[in-house]
Short mmCIF file of C-alpha atoms and ligand atoms in Angstrom, two decimals:
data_model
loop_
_atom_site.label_atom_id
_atom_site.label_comp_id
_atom_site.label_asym_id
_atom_site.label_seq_id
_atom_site.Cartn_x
_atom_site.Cartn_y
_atom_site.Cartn_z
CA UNK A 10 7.02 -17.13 9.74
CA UNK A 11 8.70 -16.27 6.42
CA UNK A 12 7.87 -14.75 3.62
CA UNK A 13 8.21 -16.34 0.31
CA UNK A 14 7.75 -15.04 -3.01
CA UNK A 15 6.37 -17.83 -5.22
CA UNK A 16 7.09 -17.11 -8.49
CA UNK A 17 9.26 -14.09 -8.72
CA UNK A 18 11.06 -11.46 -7.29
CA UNK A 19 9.68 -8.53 -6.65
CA UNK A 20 12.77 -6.65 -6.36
CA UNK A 21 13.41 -7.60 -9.91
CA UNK A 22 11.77 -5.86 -12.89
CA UNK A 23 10.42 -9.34 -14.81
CA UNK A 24 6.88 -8.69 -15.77
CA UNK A 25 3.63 -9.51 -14.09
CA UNK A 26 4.21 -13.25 -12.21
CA UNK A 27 1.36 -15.24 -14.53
CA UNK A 28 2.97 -17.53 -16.79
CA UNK A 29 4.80 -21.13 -16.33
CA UNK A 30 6.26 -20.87 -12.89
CA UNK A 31 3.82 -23.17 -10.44
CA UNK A 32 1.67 -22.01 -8.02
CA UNK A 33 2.53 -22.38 -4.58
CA UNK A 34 1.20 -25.53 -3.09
CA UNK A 35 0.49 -23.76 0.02
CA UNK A 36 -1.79 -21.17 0.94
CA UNK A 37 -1.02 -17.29 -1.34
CA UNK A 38 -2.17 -14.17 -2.24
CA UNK A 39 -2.63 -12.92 -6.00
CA UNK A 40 -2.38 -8.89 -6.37
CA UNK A 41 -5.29 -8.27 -8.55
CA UNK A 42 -4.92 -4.49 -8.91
CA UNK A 43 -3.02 -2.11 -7.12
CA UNK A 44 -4.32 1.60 -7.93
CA UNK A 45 -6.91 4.34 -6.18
CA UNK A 46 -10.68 3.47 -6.38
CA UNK A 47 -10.38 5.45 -9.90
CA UNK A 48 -8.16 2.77 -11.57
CA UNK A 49 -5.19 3.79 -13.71
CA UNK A 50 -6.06 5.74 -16.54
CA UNK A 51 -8.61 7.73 -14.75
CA UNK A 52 -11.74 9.37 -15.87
CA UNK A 53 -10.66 12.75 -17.27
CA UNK A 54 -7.32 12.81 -16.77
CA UNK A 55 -5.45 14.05 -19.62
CA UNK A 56 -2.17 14.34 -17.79
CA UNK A 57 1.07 12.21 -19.08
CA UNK A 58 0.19 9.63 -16.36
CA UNK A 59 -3.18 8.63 -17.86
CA UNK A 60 -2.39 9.49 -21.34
CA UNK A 61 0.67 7.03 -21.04
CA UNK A 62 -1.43 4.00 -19.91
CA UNK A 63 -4.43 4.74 -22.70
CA UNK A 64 -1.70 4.28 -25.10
CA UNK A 65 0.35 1.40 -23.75
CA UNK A 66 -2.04 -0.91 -21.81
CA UNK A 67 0.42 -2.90 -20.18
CA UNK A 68 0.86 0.46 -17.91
CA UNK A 69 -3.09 0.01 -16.83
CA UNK A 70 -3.71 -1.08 -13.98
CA UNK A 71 -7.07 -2.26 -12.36
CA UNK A 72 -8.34 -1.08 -8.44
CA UNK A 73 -6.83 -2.50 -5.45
CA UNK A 74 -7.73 -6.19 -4.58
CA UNK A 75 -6.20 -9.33 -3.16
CA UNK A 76 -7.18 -13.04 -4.04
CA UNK A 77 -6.44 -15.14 -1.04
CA UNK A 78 -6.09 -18.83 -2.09
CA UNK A 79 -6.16 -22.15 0.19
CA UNK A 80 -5.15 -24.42 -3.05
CA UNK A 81 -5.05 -27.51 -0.46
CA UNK A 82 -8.72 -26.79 0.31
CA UNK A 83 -9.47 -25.57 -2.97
CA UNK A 84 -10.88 -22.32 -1.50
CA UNK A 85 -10.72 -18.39 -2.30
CA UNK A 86 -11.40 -15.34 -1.36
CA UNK A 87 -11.45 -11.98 -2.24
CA UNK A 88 -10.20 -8.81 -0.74
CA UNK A 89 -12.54 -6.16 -1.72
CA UNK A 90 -15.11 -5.66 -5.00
CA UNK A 91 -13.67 -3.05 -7.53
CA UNK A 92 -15.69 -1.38 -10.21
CA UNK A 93 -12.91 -4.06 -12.39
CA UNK A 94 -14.48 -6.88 -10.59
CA UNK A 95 -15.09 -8.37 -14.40
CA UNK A 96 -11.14 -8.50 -15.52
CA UNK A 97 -10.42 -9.28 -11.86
CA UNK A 98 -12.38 -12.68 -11.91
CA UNK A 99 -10.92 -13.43 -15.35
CA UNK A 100 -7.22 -12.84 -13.69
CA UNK A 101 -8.37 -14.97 -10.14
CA UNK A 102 -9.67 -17.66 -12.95
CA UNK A 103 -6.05 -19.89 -12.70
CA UNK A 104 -7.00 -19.92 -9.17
CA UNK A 105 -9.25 -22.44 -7.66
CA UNK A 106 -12.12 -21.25 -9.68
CA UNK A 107 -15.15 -22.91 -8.28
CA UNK A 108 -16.91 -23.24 -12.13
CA UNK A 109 -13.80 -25.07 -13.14
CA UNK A 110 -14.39 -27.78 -15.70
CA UNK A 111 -17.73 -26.50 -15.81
CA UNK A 112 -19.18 -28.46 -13.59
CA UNK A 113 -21.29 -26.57 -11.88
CA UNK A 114 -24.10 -25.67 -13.06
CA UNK A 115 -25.86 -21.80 -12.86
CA UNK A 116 -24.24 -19.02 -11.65
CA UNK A 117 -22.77 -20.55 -8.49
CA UNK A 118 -20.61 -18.21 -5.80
CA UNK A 119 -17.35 -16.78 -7.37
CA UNK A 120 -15.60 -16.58 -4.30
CA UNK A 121 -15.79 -18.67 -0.97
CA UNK A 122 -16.04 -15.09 0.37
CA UNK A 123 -15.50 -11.30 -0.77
CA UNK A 124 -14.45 -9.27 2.40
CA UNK A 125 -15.19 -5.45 2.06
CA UNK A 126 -13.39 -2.95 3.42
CA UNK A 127 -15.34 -0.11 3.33
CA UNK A 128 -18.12 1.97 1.27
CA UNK A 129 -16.37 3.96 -1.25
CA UNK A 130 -16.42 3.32 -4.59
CA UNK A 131 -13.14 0.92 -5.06
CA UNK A 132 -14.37 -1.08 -2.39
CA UNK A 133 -17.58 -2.20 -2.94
CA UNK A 134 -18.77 -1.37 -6.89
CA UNK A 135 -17.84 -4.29 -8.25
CA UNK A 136 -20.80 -6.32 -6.27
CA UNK A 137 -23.29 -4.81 -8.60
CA UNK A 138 -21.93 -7.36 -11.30
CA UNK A 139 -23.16 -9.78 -9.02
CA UNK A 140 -26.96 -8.96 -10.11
CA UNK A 141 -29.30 -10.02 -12.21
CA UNK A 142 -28.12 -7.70 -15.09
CA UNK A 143 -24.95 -9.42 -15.01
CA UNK A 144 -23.81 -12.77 -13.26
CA UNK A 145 -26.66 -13.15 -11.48
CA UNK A 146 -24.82 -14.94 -8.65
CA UNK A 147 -26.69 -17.59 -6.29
CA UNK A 148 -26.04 -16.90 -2.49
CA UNK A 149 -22.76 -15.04 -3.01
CA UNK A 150 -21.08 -14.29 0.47
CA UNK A 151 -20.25 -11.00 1.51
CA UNK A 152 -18.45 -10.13 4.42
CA UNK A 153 -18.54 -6.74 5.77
CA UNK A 154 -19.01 -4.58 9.07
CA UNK A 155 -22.29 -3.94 10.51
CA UNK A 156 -22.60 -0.77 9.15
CA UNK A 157 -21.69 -1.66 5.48
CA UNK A 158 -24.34 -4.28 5.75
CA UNK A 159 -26.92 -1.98 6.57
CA UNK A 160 -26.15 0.15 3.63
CA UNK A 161 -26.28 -3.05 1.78
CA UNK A 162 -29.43 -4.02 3.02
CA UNK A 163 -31.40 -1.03 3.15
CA UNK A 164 -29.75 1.05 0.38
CA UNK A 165 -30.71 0.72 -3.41
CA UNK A 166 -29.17 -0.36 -5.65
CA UNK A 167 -27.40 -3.08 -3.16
CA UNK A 168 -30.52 -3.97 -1.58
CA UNK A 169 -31.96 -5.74 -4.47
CA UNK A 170 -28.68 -8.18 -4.80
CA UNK A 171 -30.18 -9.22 -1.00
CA UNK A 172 -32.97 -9.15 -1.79
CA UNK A 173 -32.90 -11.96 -4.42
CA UNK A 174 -30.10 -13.78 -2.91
CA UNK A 175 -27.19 -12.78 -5.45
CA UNK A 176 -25.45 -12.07 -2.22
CA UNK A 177 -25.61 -13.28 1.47
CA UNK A 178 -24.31 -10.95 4.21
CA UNK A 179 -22.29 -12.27 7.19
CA UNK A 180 -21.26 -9.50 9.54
CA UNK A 181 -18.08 -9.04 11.63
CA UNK A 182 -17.54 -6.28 14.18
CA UNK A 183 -14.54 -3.82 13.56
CA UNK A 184 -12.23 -5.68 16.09
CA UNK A 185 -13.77 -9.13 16.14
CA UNK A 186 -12.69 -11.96 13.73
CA UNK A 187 -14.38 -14.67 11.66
CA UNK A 188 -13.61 -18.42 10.10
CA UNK A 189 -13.36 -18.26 6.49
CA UNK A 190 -12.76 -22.09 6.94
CA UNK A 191 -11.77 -24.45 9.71
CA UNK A 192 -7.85 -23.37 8.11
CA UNK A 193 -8.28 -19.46 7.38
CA UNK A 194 -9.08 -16.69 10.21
CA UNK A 195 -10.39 -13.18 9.16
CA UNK A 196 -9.87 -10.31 11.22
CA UNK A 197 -11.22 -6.74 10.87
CA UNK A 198 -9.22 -4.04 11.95
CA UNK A 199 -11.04 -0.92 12.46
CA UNK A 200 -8.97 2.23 10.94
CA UNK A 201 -9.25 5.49 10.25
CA UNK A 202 -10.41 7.06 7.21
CA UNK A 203 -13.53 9.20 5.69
CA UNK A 204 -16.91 7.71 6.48
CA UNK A 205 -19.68 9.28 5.21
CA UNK A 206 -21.49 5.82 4.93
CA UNK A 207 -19.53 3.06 6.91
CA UNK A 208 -16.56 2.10 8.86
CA UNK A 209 -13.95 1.08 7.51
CA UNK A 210 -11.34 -1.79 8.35
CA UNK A 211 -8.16 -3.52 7.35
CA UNK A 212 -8.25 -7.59 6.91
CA UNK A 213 -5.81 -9.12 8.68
CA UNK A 214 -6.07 -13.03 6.88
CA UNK A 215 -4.23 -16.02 8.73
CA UNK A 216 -3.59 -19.13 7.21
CA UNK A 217 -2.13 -22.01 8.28
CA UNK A 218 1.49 -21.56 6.29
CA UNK A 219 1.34 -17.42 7.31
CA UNK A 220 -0.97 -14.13 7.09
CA UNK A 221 -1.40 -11.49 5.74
CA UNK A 222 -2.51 -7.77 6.05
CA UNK A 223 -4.91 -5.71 3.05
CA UNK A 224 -5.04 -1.98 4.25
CA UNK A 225 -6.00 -0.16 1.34
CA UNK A 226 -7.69 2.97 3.22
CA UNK A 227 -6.39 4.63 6.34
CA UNK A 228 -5.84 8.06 7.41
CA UNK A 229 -1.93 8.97 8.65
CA UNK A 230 -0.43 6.57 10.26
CA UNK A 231 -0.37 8.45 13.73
CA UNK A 232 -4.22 8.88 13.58
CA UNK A 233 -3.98 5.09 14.10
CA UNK A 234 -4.29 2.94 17.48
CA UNK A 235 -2.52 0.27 16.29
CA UNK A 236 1.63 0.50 16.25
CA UNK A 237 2.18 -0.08 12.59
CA UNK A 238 5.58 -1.79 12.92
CA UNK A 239 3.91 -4.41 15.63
CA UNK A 240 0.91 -5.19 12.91
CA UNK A 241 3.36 -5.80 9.90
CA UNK A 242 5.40 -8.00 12.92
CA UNK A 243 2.28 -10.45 13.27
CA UNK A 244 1.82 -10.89 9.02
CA UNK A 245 3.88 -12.17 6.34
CA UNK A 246 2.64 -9.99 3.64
CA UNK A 247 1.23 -6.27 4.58
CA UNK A 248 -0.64 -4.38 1.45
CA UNK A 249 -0.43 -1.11 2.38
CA UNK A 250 -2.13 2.23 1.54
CA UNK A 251 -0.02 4.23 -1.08
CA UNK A 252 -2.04 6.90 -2.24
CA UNK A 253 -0.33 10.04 -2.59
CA UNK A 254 3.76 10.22 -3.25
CA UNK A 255 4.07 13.34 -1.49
CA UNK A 256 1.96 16.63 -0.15
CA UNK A 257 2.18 18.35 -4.09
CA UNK A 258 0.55 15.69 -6.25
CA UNK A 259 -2.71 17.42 -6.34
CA UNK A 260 -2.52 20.87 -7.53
CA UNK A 261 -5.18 23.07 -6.95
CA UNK A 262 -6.81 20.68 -3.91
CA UNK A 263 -6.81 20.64 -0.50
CA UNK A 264 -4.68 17.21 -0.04
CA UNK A 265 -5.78 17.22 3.88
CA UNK A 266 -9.52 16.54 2.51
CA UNK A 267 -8.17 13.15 1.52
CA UNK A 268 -6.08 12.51 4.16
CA UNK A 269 -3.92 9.41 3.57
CA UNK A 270 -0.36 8.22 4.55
CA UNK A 271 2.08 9.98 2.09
CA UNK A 272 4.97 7.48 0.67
CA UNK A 273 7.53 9.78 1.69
CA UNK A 274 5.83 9.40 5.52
CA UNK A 275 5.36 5.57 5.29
CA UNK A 276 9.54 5.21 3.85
CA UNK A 277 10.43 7.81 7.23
CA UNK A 278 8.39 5.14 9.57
CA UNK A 279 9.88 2.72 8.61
CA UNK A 280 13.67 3.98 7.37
CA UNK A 281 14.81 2.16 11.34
CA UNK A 282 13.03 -1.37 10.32
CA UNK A 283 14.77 -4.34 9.80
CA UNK A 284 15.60 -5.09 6.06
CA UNK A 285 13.07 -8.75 6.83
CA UNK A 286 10.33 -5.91 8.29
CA UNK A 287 10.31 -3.44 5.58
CA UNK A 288 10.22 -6.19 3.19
CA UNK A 289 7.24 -7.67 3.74
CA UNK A 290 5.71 -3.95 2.82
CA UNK A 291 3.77 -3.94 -0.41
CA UNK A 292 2.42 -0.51 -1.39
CA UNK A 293 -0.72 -0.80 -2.91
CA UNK A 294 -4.03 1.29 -4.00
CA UNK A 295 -1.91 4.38 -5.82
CA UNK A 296 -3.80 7.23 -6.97
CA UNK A 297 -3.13 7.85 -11.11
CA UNK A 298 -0.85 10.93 -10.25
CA UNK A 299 1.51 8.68 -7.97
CA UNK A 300 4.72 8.75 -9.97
CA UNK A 301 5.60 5.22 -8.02
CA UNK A 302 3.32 4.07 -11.32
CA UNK A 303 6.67 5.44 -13.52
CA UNK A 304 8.53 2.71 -13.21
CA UNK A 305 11.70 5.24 -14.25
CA UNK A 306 10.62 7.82 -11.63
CA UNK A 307 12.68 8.96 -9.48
CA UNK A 308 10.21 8.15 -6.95
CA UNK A 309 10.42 4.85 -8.02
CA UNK A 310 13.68 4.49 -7.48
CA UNK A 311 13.47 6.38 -4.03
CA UNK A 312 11.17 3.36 -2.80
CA UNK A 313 13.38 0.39 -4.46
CA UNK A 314 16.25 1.99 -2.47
CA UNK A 315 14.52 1.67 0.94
CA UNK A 316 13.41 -1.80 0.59
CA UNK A 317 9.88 -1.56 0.51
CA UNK A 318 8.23 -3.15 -1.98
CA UNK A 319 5.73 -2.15 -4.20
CA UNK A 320 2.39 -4.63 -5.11
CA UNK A 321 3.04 -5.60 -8.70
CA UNK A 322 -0.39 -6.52 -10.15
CA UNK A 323 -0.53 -10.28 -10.94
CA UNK A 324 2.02 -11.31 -8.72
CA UNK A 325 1.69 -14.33 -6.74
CA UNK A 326 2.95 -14.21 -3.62
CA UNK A 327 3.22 -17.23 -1.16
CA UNK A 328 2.78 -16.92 2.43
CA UNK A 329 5.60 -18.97 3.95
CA UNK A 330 6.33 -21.32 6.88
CA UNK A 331 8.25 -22.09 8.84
CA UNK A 332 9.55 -25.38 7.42
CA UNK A 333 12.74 -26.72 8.13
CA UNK A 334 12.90 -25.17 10.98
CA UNK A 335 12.27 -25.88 14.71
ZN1 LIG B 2 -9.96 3.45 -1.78
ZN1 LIG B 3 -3.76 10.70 -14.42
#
């Protein structure tokens, strides 16, 4: 499988990829935020990094999600519900938007499927739009791991969006894998990370032009039983957790209470990859002190020097095949 990328190239510095290029006519993946669960300004932070991006807004940028689109079966799906699910469905709205045309009547499903990751705040806030204070969605499916569909259904506020049928649950055990349709596969990926509530896994998404990986959350890489070069072999396009630069980006707080791969750790894993393997690396979910959000950092230009890539919110990227060849 290759990768291509649909409209632009990331390596380049051209803005966000919405505009007059077309969309790929085969299955892709729109990055519909890329920061922490606290978004980019965060709450409180009067720091140059948040300051900057109250003044310019084009420095914003919304939680980590992916949009997964099947344009030949007119299908969607999203990766994860962010507390900026409301700008997020406006973004996703170019792409296979089931209320197109307005044809449908009511507050029909969003998504063919959202597919949580996990319990924390980035994750799964955004499905409280999905109420009767706000959409009010009919029968929206939700797919999650047993244990974040307990909290759903047993927990208030989710249980009411049950309840009522703004959402339907379908379950998938960390390890096992689900259709999405008869042409995309869903597989969770248990991983490592803080779980006061749930579990938490990675979605590894095959189509039938390529797949990809969204693994927002995970503890170091070595905590891990999967070989992170051999999962990023099997996908096209791997969103990876980018949290923290570096060990010193909070001051004043015990870093290993958050434990997540470090930048600097993922670039050292990875410095013996192939150019083709480090490439399909797209950094993703950065806390607001990450100086990879500078584009003049030197940070910045640390990662564009090692060939991974960083998730540029609003990019399209197309999952390739292998056409043309045998
Ligand atoms: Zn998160
Ligand atoms: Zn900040």
């Amino acid at each position: 499988m290759r990768l291509v990328l649909a409209l632009a190239l990331l390596a380049s510095c051209a803005p966000a990829t919405e505009g007059d290029a077309p969309l790929p006519a085969g299955p892709y993946a729109v990055v519909l935020g890329t920061a922490q669960d606290g978004g980019l300004p965060q709450l409180g932070c009067r720091a140059a990094c948040c300051e900057r991006a109250r003044v310019e807004p084009s420095a914003a940028r919304a939680v980590a999600s992916i949009l997964v689109v099947d344009p030949e079966a007119g299908q969607r799906w999203l990766l994860d519900a962010t507390p900026d699910l409301p700008s997020q469905v406006e973004r996703a709205r170019a792409h296979q938007d089931p209320r197109d045309g307005n044809q449908v009547e009511g507050r029909p499903p969003l998504f063919d499927g959202i597919l949580l990751t996990h319990a924390h705040m980035g994750h799964c806030l955004g499905l409280l739009h999905l109420g009767r204070e706000a959409y009010g969605a009919r029968g929206q499916r939700v797919v999650c791991t047993p244990t974040m569909a307990r909290i759903l259904r047993e927990e208030a506020p989710w249980s009411l969006l049950v309840d009522a049928g703004h959402i339907e649950l379908v379950e998938v055990e960390p390890g096992a894998s689900l259709d999405l349709s008869p042409r995309v596969r869903a597989e969770a990926l248990p991983v490592p990370h803080r779980g006061e509530f749930s579990d938490t896994v990675g979605w590894r998404i095959t189509t039938p032009a390529g797949a990809l990986l969204h693994l927002p959350d995970i503890d170091k890489w070595e905590r891990w039983e999967q070989d992170l070069r051999e999962v990023v072999a099997g996908v096209d396009l791997a969103f990876l957790d980018a949290t923290f630069f570096d060990g010193g980006e909070l001051p004043g707080r015990d870093m290993a209470e958050v434990p997540h791969p470090f930048v600097v750790e993922t670039l050292q894993r990875t410095r013996s990859w192939l150019p083709e393997e480090r490439a399909k690396v797209h950094l993703i979910h950065l806390n607001h002190s990450n100086p990879l959000h500078d584009p003049a950092s030197p940070a910045t230009e640390q990662l564009w020097a090692s060939g991974l890539r960083l998730a540029r919110q609003g990019a399209v990227l197309g999952l390739g095949t292998d056409s043309g060849r045998p």
